[in-house]
PDB file of N, CA and C in Angstrom:
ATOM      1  N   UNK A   1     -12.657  -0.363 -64.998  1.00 83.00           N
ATOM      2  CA  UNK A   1     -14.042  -0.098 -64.704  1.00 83.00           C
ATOM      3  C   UNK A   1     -14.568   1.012 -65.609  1.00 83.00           C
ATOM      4  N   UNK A   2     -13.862   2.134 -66.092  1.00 84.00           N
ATOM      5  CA  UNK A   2     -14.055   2.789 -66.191  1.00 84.00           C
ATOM      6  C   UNK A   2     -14.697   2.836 -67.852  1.00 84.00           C
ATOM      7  N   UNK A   3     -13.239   1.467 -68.201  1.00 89.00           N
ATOM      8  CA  UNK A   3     -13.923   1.658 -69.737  1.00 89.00           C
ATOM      9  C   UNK A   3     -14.934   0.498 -70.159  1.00 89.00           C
ATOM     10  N   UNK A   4     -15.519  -0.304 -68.928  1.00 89.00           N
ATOM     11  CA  UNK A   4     -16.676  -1.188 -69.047  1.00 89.00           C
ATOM     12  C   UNK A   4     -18.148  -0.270 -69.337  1.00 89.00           C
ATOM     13  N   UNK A   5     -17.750   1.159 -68.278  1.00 89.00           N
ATOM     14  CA  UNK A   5     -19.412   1.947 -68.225  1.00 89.00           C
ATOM     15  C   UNK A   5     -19.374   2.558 -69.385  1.00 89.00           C
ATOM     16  N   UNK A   6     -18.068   3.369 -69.406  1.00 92.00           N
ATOM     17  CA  UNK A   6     -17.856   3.380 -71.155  1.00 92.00           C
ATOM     18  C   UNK A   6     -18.844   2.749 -72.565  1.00 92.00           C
ATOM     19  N   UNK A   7     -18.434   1.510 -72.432  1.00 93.00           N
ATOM     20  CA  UNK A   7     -18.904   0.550 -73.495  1.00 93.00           C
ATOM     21  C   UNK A   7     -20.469   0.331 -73.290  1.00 93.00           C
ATOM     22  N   UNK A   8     -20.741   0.838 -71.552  1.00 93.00           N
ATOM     23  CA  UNK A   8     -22.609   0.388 -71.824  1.00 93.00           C
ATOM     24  C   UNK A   8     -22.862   1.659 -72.384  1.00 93.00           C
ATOM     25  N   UNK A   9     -22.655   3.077 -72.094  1.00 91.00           N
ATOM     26  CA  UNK A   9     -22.949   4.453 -72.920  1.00 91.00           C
ATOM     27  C   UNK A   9     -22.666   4.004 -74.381  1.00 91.00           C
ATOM     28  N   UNK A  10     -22.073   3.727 -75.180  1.00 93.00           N
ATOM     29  CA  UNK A  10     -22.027   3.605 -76.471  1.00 93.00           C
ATOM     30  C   UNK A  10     -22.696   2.399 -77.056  1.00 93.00           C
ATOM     31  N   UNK A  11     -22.906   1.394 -75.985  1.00 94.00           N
ATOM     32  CA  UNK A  11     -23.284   0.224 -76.665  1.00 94.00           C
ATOM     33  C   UNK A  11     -25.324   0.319 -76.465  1.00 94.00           C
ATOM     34  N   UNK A  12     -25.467   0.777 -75.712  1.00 94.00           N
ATOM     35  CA  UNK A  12     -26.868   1.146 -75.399  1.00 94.00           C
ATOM     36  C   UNK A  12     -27.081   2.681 -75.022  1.00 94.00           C
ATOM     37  N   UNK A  13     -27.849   3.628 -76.039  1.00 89.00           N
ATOM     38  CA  UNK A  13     -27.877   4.851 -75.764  1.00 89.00           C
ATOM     39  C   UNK A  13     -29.028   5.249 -74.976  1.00 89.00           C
ATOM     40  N   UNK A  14     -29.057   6.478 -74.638  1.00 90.00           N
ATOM     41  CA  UNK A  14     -30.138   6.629 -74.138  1.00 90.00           C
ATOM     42  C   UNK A  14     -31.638   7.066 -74.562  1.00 90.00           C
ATOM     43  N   UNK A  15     -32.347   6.022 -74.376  1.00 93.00           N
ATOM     44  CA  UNK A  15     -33.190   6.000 -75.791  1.00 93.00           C
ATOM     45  C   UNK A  15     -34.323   4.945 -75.336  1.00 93.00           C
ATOM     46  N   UNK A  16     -35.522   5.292 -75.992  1.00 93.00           N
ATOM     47  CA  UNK A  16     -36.612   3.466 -75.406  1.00 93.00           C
ATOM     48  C   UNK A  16     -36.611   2.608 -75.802  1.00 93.00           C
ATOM     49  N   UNK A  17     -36.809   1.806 -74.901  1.00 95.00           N
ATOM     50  CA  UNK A  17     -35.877   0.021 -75.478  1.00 95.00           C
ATOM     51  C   UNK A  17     -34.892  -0.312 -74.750  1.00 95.00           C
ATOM     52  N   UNK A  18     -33.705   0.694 -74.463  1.00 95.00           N
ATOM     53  CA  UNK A  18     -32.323   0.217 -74.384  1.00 95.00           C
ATOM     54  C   UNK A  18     -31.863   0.699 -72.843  1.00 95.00           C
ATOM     55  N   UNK A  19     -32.686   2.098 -72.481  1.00 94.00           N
ATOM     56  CA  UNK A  19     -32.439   2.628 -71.398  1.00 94.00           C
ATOM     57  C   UNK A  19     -32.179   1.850 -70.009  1.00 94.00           C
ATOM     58  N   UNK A  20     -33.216   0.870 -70.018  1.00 95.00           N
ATOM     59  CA  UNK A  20     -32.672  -0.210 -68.777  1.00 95.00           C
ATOM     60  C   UNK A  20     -31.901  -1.095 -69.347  1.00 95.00           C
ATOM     61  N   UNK A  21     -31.404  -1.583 -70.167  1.00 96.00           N
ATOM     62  CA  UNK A  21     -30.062  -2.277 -70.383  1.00 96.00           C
ATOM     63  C   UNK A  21     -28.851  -1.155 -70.474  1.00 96.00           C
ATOM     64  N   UNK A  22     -28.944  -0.329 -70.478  1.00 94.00           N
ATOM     65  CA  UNK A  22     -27.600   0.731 -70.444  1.00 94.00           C
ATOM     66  C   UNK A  22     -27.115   0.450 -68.560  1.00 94.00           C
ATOM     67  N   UNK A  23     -28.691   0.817 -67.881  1.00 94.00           N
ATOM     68  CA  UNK A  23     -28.250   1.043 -66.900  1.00 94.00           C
ATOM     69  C   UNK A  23     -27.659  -0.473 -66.064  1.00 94.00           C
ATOM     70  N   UNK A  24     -28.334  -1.054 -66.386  1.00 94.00           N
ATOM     71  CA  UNK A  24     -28.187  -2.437 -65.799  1.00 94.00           C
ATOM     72  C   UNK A  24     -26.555  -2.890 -66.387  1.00 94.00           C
ATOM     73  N   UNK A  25     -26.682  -2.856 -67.482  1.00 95.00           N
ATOM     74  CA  UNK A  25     -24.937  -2.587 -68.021  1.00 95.00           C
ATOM     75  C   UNK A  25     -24.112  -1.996 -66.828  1.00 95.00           C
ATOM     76  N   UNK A  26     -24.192  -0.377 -66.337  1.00 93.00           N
ATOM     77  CA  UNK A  26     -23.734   0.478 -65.585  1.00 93.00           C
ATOM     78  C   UNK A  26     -23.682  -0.215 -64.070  1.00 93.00           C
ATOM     79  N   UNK A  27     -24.547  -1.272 -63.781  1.00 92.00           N
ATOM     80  CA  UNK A  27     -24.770  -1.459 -62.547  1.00 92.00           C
ATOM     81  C   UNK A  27     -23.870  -2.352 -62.244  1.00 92.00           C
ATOM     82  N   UNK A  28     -23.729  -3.778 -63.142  1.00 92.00           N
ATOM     83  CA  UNK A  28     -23.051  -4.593 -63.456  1.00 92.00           C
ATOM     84  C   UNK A  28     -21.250  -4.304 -63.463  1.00 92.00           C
ATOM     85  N   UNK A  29     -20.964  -3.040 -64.189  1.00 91.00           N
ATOM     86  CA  UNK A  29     -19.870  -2.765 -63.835  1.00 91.00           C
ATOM     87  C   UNK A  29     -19.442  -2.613 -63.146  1.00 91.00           C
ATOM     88  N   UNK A  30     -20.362  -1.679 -61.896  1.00 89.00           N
ATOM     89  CA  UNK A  30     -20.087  -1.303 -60.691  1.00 89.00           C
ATOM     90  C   UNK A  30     -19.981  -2.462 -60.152  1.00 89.00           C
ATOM     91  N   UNK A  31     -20.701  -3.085 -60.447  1.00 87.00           N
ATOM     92  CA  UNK A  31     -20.692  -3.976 -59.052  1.00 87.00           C
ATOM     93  C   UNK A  31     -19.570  -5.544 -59.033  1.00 87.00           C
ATOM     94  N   UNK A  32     -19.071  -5.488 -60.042  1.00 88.00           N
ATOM     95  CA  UNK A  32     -17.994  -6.344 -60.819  1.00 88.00           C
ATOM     96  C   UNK A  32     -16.921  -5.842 -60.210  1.00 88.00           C
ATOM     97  N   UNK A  33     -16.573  -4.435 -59.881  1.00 86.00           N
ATOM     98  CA  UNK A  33     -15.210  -4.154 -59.805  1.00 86.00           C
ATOM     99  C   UNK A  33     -15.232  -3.986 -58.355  1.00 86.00           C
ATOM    100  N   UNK A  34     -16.565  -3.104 -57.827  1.00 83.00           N
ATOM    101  CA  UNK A  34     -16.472  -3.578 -56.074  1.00 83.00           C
ATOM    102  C   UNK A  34     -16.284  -2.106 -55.765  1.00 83.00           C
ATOM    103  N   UNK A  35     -16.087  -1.970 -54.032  1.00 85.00           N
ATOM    104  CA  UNK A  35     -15.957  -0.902 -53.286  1.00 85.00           C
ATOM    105  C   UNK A  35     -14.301  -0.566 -53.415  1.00 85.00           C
ATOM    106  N   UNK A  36     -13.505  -1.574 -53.947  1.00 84.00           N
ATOM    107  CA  UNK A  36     -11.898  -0.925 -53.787  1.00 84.00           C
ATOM    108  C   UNK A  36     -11.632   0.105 -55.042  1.00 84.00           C
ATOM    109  N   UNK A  37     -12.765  -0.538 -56.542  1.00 81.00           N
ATOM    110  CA  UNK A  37     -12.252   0.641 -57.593  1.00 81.00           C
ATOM    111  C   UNK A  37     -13.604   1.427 -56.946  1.00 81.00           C
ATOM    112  N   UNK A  38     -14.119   1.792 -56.512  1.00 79.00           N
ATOM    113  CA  UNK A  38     -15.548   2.586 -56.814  1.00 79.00           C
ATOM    114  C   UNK A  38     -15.299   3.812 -55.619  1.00 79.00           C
ATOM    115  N   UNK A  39     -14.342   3.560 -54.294  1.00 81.00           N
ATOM    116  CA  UNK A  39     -14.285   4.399 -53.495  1.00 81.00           C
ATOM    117  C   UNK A  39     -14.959   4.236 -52.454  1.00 81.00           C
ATOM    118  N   UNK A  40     -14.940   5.518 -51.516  1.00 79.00           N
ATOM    119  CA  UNK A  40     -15.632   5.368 -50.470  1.00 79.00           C
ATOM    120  C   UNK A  40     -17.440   5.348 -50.465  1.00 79.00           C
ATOM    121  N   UNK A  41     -17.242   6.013 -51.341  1.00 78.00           N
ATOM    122  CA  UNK A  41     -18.879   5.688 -51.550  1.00 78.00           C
ATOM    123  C   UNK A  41     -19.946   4.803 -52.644  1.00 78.00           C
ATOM    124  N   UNK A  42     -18.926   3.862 -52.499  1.00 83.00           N
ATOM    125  CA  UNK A  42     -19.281   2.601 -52.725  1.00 83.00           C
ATOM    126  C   UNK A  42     -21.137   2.557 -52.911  1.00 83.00           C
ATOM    127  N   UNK A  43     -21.680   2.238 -51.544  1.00 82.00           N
ATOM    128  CA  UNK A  43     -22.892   2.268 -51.540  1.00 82.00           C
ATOM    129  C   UNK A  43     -23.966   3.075 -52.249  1.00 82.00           C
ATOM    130  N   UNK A  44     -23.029   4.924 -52.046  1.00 84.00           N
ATOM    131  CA  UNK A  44     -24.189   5.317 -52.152  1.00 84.00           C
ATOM    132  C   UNK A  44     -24.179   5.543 -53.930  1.00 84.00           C
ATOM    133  N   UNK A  45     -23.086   5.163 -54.550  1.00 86.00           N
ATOM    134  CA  UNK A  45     -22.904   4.719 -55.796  1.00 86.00           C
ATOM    135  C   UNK A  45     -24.182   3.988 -56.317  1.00 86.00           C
ATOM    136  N   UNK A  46     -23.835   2.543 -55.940  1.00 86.00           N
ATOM    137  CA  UNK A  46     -24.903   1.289 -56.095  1.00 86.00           C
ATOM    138  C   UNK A  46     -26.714   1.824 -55.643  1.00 86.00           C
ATOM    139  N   UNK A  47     -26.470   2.916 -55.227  1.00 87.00           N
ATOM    140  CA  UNK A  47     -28.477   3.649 -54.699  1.00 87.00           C
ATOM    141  C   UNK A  47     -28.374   4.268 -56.246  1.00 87.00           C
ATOM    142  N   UNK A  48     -27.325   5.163 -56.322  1.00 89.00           N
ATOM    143  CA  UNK A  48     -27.717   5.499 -57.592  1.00 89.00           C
ATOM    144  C   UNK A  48     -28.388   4.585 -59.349  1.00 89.00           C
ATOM    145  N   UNK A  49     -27.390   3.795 -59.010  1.00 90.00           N
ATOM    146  CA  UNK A  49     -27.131   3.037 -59.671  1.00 90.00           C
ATOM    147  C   UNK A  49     -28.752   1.982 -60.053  1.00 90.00           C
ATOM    148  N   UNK A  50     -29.454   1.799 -58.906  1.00 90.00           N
ATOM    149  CA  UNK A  50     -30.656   1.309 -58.703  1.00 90.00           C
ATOM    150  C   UNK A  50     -31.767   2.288 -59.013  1.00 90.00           C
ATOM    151  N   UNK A  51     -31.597   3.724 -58.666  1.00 91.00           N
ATOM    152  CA  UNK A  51     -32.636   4.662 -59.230  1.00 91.00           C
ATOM    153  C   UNK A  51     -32.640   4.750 -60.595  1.00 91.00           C
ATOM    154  N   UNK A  52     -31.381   4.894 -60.949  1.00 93.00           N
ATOM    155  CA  UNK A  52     -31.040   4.524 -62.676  1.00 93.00           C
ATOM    156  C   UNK A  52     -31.733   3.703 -63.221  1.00 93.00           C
ATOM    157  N   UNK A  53     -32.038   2.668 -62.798  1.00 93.00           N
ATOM    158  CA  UNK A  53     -32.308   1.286 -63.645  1.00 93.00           C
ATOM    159  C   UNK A  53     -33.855   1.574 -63.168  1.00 93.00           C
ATOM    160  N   UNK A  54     -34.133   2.067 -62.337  1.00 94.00           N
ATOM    161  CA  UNK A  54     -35.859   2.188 -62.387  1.00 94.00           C
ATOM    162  C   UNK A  54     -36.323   3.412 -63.319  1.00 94.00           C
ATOM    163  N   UNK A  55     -35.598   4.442 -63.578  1.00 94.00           N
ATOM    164  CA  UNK A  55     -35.574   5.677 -64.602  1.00 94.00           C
ATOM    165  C   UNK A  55     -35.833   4.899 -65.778  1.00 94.00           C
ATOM    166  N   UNK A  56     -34.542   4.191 -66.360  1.00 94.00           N
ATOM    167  CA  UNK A  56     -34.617   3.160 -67.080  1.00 94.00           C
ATOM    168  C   UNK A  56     -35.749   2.187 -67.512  1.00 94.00           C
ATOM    169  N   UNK A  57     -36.112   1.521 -66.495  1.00 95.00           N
ATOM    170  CA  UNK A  57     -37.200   0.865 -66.707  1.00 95.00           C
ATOM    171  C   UNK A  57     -38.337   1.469 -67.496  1.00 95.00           C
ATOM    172  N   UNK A  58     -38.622   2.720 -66.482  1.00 96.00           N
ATOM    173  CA  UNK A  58     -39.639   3.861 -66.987  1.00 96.00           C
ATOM    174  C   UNK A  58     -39.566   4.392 -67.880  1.00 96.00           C
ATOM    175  N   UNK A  59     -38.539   4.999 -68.513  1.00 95.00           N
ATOM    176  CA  UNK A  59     -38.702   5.359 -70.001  1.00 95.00           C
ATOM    177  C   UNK A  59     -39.040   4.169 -70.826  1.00 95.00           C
ATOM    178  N   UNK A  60     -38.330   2.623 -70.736  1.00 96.00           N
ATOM    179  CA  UNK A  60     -38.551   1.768 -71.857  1.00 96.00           C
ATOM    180  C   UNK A  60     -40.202   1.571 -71.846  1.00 96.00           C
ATOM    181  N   UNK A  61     -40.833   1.424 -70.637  1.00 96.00           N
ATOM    182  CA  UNK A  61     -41.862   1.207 -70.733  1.00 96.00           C
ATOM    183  C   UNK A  61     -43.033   2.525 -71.366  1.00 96.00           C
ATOM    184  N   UNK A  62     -42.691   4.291 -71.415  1.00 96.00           N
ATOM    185  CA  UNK A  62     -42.989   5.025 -72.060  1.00 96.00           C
ATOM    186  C   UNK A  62     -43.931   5.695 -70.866  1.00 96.00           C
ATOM    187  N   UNK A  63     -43.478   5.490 -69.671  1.00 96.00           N
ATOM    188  CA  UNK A  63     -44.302   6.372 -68.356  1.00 96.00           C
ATOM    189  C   UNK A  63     -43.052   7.496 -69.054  1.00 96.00           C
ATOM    190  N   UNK A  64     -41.917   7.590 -68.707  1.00 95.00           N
ATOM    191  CA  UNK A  64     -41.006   8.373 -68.991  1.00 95.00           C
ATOM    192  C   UNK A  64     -40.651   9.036 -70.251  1.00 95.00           C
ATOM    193  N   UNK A  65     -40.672  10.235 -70.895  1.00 96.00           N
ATOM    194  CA  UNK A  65     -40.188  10.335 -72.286  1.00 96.00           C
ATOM    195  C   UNK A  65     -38.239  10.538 -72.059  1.00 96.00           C
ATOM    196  N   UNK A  66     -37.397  10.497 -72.965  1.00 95.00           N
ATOM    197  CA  UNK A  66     -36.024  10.788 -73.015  1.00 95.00           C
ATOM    198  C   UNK A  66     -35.965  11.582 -71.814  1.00 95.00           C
ATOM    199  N   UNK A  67     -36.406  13.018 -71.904  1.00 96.00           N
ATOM    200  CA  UNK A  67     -36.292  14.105 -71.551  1.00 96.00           C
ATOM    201  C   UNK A  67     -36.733  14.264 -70.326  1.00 96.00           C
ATOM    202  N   UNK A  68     -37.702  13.279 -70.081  1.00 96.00           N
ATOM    203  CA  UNK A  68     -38.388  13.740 -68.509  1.00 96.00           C
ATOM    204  C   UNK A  68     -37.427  12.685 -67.445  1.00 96.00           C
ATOM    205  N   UNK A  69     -36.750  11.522 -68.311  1.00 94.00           N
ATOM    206  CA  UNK A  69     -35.771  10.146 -67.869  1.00 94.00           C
ATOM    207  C   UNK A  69     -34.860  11.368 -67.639  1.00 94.00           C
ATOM    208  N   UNK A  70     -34.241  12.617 -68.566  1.00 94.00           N
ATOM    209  CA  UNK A  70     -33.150  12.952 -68.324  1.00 94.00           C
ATOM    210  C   UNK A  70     -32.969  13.709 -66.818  1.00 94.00           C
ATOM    211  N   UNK A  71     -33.953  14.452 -66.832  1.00 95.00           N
ATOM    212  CA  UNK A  71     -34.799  15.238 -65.682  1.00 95.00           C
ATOM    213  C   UNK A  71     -34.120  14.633 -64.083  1.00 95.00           C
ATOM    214  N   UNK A  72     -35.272  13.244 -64.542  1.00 94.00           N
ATOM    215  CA  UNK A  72     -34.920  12.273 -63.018  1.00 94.00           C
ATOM    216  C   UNK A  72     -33.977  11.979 -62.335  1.00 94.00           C
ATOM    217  N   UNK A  73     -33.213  11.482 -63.800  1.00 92.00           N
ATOM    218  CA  UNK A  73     -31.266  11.146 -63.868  1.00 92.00           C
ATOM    219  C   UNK A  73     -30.630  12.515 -63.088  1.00 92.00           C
ATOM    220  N   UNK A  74     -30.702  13.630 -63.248  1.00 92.00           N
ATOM    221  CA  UNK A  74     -30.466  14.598 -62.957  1.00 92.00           C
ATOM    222  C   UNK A  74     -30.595  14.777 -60.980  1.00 92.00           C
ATOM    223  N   UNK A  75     -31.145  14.561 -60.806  1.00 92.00           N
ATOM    224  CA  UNK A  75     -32.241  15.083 -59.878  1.00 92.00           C
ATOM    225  C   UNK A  75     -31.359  13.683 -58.787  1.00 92.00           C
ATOM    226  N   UNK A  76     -31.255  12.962 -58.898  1.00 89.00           N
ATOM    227  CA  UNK A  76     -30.848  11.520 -58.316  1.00 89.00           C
ATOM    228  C   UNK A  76     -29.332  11.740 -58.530  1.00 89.00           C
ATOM    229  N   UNK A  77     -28.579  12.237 -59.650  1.00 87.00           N
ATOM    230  CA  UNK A  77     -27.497  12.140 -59.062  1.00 87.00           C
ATOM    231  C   UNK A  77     -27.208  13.582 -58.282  1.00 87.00           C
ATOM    232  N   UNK A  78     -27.909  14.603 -58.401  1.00 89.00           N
ATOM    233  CA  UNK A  78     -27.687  15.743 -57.425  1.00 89.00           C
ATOM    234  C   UNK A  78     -27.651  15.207 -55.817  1.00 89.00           C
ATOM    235  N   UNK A  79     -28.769  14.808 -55.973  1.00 86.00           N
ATOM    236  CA  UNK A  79     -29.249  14.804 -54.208  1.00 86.00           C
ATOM    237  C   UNK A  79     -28.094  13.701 -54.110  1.00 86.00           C
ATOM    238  N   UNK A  80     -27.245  12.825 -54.682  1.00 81.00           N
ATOM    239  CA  UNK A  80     -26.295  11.734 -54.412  1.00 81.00           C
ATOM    240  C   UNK A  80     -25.155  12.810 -53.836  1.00 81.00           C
ATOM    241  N   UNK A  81     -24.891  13.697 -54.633  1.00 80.00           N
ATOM    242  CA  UNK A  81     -23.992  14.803 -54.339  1.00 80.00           C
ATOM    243  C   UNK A  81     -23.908  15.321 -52.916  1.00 80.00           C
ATOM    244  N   UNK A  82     -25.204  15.852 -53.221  1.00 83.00           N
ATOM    245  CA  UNK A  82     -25.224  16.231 -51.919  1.00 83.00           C
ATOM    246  C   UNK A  82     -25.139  15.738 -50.873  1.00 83.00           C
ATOM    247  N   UNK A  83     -25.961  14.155 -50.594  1.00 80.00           N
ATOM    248  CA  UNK A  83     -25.495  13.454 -49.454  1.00 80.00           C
ATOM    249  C   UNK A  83     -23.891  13.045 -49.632  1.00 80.00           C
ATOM    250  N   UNK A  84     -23.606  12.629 -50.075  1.00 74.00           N
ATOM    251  CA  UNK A  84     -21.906  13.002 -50.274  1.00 74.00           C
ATOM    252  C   UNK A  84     -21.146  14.086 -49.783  1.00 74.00           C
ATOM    253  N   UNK A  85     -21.878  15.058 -50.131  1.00 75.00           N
ATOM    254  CA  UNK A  85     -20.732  16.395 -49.774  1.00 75.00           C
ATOM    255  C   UNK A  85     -21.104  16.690 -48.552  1.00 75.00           C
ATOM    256  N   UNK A  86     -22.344  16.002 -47.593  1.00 76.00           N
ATOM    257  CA  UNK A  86     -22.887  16.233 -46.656  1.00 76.00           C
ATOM    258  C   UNK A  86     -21.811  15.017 -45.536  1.00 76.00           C
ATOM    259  N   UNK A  87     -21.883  13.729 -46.092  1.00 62.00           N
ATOM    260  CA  UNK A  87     -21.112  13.129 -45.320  1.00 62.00           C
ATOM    261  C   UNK A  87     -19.805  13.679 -45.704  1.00 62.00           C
ATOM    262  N   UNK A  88     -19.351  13.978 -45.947  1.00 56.00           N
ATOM    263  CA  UNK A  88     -17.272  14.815 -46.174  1.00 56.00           C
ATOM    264  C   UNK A  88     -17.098  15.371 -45.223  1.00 56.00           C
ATOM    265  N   UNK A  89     -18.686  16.540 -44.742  1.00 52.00           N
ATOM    266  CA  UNK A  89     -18.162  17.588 -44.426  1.00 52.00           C
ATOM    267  C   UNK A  89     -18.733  17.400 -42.657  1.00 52.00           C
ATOM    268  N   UNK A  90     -19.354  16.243 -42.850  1.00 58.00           N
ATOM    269  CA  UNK A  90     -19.543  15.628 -41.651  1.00 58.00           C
ATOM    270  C   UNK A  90     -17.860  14.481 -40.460  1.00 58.00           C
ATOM    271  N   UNK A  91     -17.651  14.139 -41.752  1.00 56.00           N
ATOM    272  CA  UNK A  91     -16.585  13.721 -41.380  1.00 56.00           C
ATOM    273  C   UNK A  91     -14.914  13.979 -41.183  1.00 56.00           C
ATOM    274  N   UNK A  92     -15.097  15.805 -41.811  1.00 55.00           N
ATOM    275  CA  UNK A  92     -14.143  16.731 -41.852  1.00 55.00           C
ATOM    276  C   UNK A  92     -14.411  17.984 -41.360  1.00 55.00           C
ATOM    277  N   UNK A  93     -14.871  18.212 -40.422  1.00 54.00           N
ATOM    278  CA  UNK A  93     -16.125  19.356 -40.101  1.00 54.00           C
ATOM    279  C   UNK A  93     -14.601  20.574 -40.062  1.00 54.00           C
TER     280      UNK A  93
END
């Protein structure tokens, strides 16, 4: 899996034009290999994975520049974090 997301980062950079095929690449992997390689958080993987591809979308279409796409990307996988580290510590109190 690991070296499929691999190959969409090098094969589509991040850039306009290509940004939603990187991610859609990224999504595809995920979702090819499933919840047994991806872990327990499977799902909230695949949310990410969907905000991505709308980031994506948005830069190719030029609502987004690189930088403000990078921003978003940012921002989406934090708060992923956090609900993550929120369910752990919910389920390991």
């Amino acid at each position: 899996m690991h070296a499929s997301v691999s190959r969409c980062f090098s094969k589509y950079p991040l850039a306009k034009d290509t940004a939603y095929k990187r991610f859609s690449c990224i999504y595809q992997a995920h979702s090819q290999y499933g919840p047994v390689a991806m872990g327990e958080h499977y799902n909230l993987l695949l949310q990410v994975d969907l905000a991505s591809l709308s980031v994506g979308q948005e830069i190719d279409e030029g609502i987004l520049t690189v930088k403000d796409g990078e921003t978003a990307l940012h921002w989406v996988t934090s708060k992923a974090y956090y609900q993550a580290s929120q369910n752990i510590l919910s389920i390991n109190p």
